[in-house]
mmCIF file with all atom_site columns, C-alpha atoms and ligand atoms in Angstrom:
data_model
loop_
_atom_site.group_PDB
_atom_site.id
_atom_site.type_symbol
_atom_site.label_atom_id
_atom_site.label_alt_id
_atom_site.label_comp_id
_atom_site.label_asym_id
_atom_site.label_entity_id
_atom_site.label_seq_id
_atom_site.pdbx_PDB_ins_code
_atom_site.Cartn_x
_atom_site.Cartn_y
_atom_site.Cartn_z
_atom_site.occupancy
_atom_site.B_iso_or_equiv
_atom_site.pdbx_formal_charge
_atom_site.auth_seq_id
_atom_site.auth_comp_id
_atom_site.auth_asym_id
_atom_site.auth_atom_id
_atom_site.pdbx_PDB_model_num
ATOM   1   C  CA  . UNK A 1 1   ? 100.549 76.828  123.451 1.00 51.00 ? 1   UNK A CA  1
ATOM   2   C  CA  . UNK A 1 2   ? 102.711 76.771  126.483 1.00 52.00 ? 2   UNK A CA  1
ATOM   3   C  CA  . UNK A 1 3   ? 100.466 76.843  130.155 1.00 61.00 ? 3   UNK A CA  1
ATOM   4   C  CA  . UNK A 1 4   ? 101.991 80.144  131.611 1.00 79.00 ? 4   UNK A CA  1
ATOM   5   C  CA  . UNK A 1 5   ? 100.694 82.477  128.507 1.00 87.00 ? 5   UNK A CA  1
ATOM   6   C  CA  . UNK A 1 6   ? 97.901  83.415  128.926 1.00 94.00 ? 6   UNK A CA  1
ATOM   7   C  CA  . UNK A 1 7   ? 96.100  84.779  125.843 1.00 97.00 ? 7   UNK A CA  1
ATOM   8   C  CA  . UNK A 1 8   ? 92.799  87.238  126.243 1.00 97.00 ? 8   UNK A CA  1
ATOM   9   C  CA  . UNK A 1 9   ? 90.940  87.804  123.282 1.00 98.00 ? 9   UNK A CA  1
ATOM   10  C  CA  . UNK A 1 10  ? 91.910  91.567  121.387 1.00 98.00 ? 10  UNK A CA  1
ATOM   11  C  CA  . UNK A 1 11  ? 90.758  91.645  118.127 1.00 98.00 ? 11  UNK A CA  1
ATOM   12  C  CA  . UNK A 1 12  ? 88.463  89.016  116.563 1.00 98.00 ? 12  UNK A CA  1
ATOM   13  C  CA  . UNK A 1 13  ? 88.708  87.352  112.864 1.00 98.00 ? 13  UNK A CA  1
ATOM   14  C  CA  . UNK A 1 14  ? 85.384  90.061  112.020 1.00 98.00 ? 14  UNK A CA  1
ATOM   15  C  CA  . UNK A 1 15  ? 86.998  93.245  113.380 1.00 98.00 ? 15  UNK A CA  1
ATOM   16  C  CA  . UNK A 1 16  ? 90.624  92.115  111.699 1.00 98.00 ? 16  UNK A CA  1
ATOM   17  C  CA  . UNK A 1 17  ? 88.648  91.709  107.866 1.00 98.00 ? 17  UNK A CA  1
ATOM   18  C  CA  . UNK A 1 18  ? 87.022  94.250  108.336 1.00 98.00 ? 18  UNK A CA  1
ATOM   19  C  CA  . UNK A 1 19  ? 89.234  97.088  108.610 1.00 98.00 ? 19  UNK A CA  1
ATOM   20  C  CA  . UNK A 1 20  ? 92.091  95.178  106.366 1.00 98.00 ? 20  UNK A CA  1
ATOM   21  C  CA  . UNK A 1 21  ? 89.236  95.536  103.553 1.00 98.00 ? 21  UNK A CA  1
ATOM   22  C  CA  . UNK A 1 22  ? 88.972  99.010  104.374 1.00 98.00 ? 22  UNK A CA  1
ATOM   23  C  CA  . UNK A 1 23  ? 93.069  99.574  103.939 1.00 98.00 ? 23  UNK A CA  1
ATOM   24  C  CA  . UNK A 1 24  ? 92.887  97.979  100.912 1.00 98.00 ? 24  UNK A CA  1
ATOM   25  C  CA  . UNK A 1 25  ? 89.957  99.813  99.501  1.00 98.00 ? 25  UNK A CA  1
ATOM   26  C  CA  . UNK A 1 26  ? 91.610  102.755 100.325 1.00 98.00 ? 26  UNK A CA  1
ATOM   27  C  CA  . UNK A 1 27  ? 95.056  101.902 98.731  1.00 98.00 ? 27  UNK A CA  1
ATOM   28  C  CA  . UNK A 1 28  ? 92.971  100.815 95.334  1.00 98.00 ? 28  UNK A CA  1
ATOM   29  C  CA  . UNK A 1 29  ? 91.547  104.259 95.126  1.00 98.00 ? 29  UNK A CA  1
ATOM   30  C  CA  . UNK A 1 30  ? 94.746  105.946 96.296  1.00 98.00 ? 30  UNK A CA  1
ATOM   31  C  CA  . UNK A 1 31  ? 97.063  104.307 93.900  1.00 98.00 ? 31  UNK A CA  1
ATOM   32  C  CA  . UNK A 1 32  ? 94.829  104.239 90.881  1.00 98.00 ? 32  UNK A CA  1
ATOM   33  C  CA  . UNK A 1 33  ? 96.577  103.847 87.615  1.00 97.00 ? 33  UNK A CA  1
ATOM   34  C  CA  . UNK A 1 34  ? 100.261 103.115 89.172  1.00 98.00 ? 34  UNK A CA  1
ATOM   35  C  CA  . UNK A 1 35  ? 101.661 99.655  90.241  1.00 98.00 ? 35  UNK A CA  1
ATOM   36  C  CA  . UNK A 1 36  ? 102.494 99.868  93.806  1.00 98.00 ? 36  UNK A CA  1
ATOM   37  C  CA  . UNK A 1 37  ? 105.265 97.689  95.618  1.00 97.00 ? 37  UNK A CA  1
ATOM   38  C  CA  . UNK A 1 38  ? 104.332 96.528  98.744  1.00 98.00 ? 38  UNK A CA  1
ATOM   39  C  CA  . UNK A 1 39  ? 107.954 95.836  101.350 1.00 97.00 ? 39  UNK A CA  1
ATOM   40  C  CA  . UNK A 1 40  ? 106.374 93.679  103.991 1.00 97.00 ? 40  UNK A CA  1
ATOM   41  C  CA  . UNK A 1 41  ? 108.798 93.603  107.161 1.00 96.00 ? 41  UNK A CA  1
ATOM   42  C  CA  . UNK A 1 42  ? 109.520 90.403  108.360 1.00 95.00 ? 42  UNK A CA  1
ATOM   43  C  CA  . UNK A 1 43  ? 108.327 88.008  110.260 1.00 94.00 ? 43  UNK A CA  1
ATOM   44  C  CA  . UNK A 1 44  ? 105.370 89.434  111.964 1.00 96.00 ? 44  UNK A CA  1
ATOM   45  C  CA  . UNK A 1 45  ? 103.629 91.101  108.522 1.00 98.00 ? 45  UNK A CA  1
ATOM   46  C  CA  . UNK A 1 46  ? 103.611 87.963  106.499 1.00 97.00 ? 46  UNK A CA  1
ATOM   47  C  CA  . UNK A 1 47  ? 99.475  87.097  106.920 1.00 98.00 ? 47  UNK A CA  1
ATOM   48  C  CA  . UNK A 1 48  ? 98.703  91.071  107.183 1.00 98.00 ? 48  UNK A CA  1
ATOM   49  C  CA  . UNK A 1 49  ? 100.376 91.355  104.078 1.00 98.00 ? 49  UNK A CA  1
ATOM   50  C  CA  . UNK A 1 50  ? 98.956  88.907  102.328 1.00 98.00 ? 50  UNK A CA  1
ATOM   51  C  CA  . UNK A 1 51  ? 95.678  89.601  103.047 1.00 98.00 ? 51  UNK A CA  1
ATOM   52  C  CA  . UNK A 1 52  ? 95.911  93.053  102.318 1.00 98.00 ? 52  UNK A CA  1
ATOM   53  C  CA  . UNK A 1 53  ? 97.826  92.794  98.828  1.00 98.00 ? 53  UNK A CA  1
ATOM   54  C  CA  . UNK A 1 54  ? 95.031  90.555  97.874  1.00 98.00 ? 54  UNK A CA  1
ATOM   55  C  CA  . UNK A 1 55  ? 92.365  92.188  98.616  1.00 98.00 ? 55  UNK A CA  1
ATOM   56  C  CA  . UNK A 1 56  ? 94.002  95.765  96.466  1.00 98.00 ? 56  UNK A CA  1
ATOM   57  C  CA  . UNK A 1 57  ? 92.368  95.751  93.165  1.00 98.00 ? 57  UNK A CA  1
ATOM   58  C  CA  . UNK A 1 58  ? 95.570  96.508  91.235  1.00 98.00 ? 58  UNK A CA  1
ATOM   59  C  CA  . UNK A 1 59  ? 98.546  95.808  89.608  1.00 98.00 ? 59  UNK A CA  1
ATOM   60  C  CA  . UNK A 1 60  ? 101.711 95.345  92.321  1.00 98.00 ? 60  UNK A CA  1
ATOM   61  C  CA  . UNK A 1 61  ? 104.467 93.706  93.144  1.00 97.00 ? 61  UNK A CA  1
ATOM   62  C  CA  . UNK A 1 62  ? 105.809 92.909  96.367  1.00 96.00 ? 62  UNK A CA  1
ATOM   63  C  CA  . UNK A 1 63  ? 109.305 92.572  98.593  1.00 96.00 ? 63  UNK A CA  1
ATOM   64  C  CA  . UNK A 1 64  ? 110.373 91.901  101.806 1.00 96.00 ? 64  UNK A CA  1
ATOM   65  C  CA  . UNK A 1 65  ? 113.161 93.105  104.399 1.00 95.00 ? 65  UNK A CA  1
ATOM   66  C  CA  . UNK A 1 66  ? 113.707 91.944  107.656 1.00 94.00 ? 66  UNK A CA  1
ATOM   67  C  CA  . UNK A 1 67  ? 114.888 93.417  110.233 1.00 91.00 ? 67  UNK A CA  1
ATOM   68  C  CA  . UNK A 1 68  ? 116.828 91.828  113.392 1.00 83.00 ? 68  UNK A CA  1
ATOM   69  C  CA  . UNK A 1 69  ? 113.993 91.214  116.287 1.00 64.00 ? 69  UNK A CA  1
ATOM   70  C  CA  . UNK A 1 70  ? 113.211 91.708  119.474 1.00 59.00 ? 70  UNK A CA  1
ATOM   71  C  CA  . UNK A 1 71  ? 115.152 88.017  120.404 1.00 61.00 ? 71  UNK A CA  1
ATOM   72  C  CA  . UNK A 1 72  ? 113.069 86.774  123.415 1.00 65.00 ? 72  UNK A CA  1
ATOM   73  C  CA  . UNK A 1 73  ? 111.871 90.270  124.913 1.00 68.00 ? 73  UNK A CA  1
ATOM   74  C  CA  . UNK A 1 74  ? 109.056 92.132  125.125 1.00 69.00 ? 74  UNK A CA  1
ATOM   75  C  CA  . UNK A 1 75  ? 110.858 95.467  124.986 1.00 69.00 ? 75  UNK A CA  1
ATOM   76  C  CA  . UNK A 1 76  ? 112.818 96.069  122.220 1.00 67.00 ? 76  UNK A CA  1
ATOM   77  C  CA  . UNK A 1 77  ? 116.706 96.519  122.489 1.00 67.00 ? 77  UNK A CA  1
ATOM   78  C  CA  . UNK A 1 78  ? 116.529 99.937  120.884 1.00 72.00 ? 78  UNK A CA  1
ATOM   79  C  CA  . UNK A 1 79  ? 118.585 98.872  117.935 1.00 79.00 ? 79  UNK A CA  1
ATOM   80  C  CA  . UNK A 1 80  ? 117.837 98.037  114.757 1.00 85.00 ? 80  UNK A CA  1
ATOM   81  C  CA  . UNK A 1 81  ? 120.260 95.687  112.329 1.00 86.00 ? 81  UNK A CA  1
ATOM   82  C  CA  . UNK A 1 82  ? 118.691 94.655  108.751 1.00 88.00 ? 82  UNK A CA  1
ATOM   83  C  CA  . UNK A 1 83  ? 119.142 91.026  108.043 1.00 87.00 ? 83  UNK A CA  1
ATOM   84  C  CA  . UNK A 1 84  ? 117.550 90.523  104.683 1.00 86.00 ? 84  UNK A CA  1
ATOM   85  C  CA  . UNK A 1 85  ? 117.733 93.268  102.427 1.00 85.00 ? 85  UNK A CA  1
ATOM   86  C  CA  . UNK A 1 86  ? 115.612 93.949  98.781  1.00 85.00 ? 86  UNK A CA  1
ATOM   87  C  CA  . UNK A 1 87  ? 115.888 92.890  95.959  1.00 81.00 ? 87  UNK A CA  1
ATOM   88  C  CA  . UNK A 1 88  ? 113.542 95.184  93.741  1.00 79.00 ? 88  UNK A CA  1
ATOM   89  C  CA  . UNK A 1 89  ? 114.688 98.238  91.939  1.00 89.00 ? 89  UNK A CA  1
ATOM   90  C  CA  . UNK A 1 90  ? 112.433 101.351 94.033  1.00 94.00 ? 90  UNK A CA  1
ATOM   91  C  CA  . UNK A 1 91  ? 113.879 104.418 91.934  1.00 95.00 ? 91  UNK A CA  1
ATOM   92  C  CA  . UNK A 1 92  ? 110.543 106.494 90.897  1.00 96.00 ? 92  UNK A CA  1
ATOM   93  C  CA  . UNK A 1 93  ? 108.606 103.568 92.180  1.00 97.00 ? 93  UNK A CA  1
ATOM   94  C  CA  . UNK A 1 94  ? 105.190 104.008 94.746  1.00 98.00 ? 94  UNK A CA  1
ATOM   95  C  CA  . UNK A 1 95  ? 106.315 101.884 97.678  1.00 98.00 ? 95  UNK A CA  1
ATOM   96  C  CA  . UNK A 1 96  ? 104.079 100.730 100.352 1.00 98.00 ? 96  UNK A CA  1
ATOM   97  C  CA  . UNK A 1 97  ? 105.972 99.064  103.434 1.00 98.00 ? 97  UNK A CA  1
ATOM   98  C  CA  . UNK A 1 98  ? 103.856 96.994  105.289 1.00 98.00 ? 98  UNK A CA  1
ATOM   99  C  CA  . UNK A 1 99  ? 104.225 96.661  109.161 1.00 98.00 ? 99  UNK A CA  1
ATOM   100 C  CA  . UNK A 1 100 ? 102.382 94.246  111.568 1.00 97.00 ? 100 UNK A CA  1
ATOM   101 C  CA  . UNK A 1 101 ? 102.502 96.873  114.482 1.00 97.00 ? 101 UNK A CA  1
ATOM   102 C  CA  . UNK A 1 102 ? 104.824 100.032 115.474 1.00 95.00 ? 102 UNK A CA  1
ATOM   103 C  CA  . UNK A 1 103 ? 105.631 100.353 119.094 1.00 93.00 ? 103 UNK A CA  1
ATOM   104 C  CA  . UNK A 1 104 ? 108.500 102.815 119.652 1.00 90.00 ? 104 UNK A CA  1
ATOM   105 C  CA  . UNK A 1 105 ? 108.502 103.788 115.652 1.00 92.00 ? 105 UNK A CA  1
ATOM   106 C  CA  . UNK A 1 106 ? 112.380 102.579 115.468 1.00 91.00 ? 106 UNK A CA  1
ATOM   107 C  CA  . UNK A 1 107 ? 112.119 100.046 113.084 1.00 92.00 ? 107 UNK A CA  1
ATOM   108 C  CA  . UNK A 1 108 ? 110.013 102.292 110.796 1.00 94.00 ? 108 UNK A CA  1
ATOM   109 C  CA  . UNK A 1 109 ? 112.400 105.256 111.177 1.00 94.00 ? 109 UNK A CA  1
ATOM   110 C  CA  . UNK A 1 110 ? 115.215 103.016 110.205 1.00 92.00 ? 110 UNK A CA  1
ATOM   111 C  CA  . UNK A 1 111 ? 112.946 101.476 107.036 1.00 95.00 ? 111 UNK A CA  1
ATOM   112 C  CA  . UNK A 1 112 ? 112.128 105.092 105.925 1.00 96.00 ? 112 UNK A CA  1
ATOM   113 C  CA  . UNK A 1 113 ? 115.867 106.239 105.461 1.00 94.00 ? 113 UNK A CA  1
ATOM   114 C  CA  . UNK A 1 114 ? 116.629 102.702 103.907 1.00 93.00 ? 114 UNK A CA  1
ATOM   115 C  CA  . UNK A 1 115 ? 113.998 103.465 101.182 1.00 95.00 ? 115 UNK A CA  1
ATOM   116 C  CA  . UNK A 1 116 ? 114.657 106.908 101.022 1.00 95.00 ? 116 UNK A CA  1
ATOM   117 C  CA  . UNK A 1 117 ? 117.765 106.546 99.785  1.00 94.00 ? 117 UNK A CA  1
ATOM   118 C  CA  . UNK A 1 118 ? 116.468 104.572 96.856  1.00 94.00 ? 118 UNK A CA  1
ATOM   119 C  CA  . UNK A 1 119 ? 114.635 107.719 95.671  1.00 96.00 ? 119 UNK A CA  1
ATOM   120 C  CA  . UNK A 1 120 ? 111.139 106.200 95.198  1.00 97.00 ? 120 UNK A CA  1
ATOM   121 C  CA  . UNK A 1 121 ? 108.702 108.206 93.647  1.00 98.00 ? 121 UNK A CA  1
ATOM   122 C  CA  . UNK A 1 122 ? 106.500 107.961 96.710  1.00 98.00 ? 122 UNK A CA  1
ATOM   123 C  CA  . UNK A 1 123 ? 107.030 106.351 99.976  1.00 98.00 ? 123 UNK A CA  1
ATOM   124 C  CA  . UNK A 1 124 ? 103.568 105.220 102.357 1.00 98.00 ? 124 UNK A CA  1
ATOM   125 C  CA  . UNK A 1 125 ? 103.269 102.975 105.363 1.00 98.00 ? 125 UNK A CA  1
ATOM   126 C  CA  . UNK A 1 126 ? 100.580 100.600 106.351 1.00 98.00 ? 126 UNK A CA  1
ATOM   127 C  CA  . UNK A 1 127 ? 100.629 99.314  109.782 1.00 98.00 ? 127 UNK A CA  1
ATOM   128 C  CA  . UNK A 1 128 ? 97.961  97.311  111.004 1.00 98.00 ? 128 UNK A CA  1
ATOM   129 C  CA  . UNK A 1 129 ? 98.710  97.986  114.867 1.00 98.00 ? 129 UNK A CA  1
ATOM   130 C  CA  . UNK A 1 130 ? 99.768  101.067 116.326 1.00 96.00 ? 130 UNK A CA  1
ATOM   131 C  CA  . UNK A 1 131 ? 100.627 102.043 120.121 1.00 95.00 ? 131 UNK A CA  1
ATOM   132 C  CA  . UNK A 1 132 ? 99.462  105.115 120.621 1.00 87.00 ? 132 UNK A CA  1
ATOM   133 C  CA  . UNK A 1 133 ? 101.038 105.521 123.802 1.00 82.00 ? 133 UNK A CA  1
ATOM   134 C  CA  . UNK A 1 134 ? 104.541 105.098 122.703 1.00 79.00 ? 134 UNK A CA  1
ATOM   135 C  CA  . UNK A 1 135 ? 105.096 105.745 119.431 1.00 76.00 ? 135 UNK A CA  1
ATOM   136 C  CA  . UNK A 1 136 ? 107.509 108.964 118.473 1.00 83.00 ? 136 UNK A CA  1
ATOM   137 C  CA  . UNK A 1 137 ? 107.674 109.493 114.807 1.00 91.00 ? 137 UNK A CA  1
ATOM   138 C  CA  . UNK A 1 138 ? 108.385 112.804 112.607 1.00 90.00 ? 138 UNK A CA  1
ATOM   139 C  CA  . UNK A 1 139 ? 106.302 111.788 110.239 1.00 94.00 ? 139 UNK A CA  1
ATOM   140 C  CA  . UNK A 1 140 ? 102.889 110.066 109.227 1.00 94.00 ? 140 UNK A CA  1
ATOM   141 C  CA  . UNK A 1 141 ? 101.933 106.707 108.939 1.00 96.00 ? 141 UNK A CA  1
ATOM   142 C  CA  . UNK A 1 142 ? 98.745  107.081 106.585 1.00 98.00 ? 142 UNK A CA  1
ATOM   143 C  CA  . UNK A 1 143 ? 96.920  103.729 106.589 1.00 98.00 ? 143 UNK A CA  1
ATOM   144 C  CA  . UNK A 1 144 ? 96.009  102.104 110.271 1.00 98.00 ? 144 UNK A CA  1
ATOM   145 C  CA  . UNK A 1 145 ? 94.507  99.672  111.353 1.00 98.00 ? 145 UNK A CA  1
ATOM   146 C  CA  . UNK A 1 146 ? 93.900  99.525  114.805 1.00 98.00 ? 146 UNK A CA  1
ATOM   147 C  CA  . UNK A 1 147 ? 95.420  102.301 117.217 1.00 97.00 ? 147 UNK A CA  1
ATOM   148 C  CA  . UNK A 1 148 ? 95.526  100.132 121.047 1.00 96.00 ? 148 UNK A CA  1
ATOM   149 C  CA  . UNK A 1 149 ? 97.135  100.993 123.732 1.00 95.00 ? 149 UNK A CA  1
ATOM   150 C  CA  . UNK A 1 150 ? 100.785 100.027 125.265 1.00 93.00 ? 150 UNK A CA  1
ATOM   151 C  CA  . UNK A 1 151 ? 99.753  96.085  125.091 1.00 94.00 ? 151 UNK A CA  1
ATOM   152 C  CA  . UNK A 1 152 ? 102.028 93.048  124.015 1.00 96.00 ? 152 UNK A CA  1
ATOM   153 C  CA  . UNK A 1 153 ? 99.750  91.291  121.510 1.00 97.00 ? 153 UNK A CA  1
ATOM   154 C  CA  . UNK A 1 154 ? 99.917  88.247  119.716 1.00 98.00 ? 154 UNK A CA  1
ATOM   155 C  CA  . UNK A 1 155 ? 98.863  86.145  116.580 1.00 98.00 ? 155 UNK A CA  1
ATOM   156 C  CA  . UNK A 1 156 ? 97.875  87.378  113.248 1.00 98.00 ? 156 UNK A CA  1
ATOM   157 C  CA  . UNK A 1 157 ? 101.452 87.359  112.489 1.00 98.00 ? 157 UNK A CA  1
ATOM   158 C  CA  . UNK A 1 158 ? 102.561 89.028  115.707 1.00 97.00 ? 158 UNK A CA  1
ATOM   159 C  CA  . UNK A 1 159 ? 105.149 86.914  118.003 1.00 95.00 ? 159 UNK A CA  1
ATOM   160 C  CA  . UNK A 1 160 ? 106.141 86.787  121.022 1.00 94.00 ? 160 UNK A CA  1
ATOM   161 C  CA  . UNK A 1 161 ? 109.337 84.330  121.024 1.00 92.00 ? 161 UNK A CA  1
ATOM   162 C  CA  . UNK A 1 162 ? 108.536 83.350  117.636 1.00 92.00 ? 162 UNK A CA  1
ATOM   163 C  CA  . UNK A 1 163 ? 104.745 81.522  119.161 1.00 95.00 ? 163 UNK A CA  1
ATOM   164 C  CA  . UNK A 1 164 ? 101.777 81.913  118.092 1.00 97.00 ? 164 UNK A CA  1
ATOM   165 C  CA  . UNK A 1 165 ? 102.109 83.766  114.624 1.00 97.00 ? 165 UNK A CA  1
ATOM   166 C  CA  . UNK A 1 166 ? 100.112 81.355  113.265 1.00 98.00 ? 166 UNK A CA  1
ATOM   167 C  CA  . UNK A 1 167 ? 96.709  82.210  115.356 1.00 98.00 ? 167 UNK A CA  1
ATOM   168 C  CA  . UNK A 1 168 ? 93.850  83.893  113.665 1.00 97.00 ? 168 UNK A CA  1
ATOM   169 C  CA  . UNK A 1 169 ? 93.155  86.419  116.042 1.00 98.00 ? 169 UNK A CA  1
ATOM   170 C  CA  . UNK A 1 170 ? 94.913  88.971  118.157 1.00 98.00 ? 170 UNK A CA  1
ATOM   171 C  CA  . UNK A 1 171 ? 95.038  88.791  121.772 1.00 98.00 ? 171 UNK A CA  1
ATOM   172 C  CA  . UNK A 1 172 ? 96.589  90.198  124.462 1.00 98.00 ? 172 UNK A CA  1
ATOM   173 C  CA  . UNK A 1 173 ? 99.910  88.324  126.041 1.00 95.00 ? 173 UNK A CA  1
ATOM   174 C  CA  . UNK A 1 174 ? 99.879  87.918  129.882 1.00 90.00 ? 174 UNK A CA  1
ATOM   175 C  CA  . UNK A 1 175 ? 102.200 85.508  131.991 1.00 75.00 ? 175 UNK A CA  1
HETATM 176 P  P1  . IMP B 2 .   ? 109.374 99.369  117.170 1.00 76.40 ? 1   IMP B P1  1
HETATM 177 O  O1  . IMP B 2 .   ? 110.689 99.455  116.448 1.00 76.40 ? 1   IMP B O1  1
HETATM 178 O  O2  . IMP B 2 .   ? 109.530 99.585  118.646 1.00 76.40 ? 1   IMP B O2  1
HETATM 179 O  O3  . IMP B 2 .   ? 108.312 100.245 116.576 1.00 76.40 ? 1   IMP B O3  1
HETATM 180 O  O4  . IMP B 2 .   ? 108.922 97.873  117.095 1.00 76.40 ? 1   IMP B O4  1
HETATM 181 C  C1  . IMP B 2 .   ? 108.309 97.345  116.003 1.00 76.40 ? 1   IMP B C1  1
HETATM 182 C  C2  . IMP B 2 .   ? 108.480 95.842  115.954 1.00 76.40 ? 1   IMP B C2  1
HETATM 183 O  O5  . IMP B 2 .   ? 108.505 95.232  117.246 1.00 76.40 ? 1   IMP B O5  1
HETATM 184 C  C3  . IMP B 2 .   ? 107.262 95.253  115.275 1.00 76.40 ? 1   IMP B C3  1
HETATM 185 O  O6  . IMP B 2 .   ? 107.482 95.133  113.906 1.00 76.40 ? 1   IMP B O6  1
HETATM 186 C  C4  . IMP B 2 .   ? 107.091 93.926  115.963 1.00 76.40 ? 1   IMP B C4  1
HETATM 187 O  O7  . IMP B 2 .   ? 107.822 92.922  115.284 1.00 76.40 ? 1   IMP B O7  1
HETATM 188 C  C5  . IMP B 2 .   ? 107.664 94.107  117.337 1.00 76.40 ? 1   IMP B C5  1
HETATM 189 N  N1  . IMP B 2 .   ? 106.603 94.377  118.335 1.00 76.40 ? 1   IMP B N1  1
HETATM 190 C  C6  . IMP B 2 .   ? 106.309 95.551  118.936 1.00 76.40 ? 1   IMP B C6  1
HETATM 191 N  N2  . IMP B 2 .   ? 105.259 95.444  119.766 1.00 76.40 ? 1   IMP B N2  1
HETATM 192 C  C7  . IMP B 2 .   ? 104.863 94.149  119.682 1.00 76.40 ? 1   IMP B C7  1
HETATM 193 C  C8  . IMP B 2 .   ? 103.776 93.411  120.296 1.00 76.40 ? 1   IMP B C8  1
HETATM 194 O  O8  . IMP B 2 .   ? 102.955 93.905  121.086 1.00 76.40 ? 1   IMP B O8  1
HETATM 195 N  N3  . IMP B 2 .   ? 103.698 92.093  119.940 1.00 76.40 ? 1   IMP B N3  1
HETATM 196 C  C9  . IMP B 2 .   ? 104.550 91.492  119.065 1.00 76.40 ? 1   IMP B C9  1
HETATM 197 N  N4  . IMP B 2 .   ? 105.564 92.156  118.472 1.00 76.40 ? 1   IMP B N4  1
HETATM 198 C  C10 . IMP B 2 .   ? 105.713 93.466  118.778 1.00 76.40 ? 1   IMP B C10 1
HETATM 199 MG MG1 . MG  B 3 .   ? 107.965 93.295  112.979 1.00 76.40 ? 2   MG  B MG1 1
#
């Protein structure tokens, strides 16, 4: 951990299990009977997603995309460039993408065309962070985790020039 971050506890280890339990307990009863495929969006979803897909009582498969990042900034360049594509078959599949947090709702715009196209039989996003105070989207995101406000938070999976992905907890990023 470099001395000029500064990280403030956000959301504790407790608070983190216990609303990805609740997602997933949701998605179990939601998905009954049909073999989802979860698309986690790289980097920043890899421990969301793998705590949530294990805690689903069902059948699934998963994927992954990735999309190009944010570089070094906090604010993102408002354009989005896919760098690793998929490499499952969605056609009449029930796809669940998987997001660490949506901030302007860019990234997931671009991801819902991309899958779109595909012509899955359904199409749901899980996100476990949302900014309520900047997000623009035409259309729902149905499973949240935690709506914050217009914060740059770290750890959990979450980045912020490529540190601290690894930490257990989220917390708030000040310099
Ligand atoms: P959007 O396209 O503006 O919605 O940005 C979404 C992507 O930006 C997320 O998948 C994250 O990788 C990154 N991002 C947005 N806000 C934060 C943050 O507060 N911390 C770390 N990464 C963030
Ligand atoms: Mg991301």
């Amino acid at each position: 951990m470099q001395d000029k971050d500064k990280l403030e506890i956000y959301l504790d280890r407790k608070s983190i299990n216990k609303r990805v339990k609740a997602i997933a307990d949701r998605i179990t009863q939601d998905y009954k009977g049909k073999v989802p495929i979860f698309i986690g969006v790289l980097n920043g979803s890899f421990i969301f997603m793998s705590d949530l897909v294990r805690q689903v009582k069902l059948n699934s498969e998963i994927d992954f995309l990735k999309l190009s990042s944010y570089g070094d900034n906090k604010i993102s360049s408002g354009e989005v460039r896919l760098l690793k594509d998929l490499n499952c078959v969605l056609a009449d599949r029930d796809i669940i993408v998987v997001e660490d947090i949506i901030d302007s709702g860019l990234s997931i715009s671009y991801i819902r065309n991309l899958i779109a196209n595909h012509k899955p039989n359904s199409l749901e996003f899980a996100s476990l962070l949302y900014k309520k105070t900047t997000v623009k989207l035409d259309f729902k995101i149905k499973y949240i985790g935690f709506k914050i406000p217009n914060k740059f938070v770290v750890g959990y999976g979450l980045d912020y020039a490529q540190k601290y992905r690894n930490l257990k907890q989220i917390y708030v990023l000040k310099h």
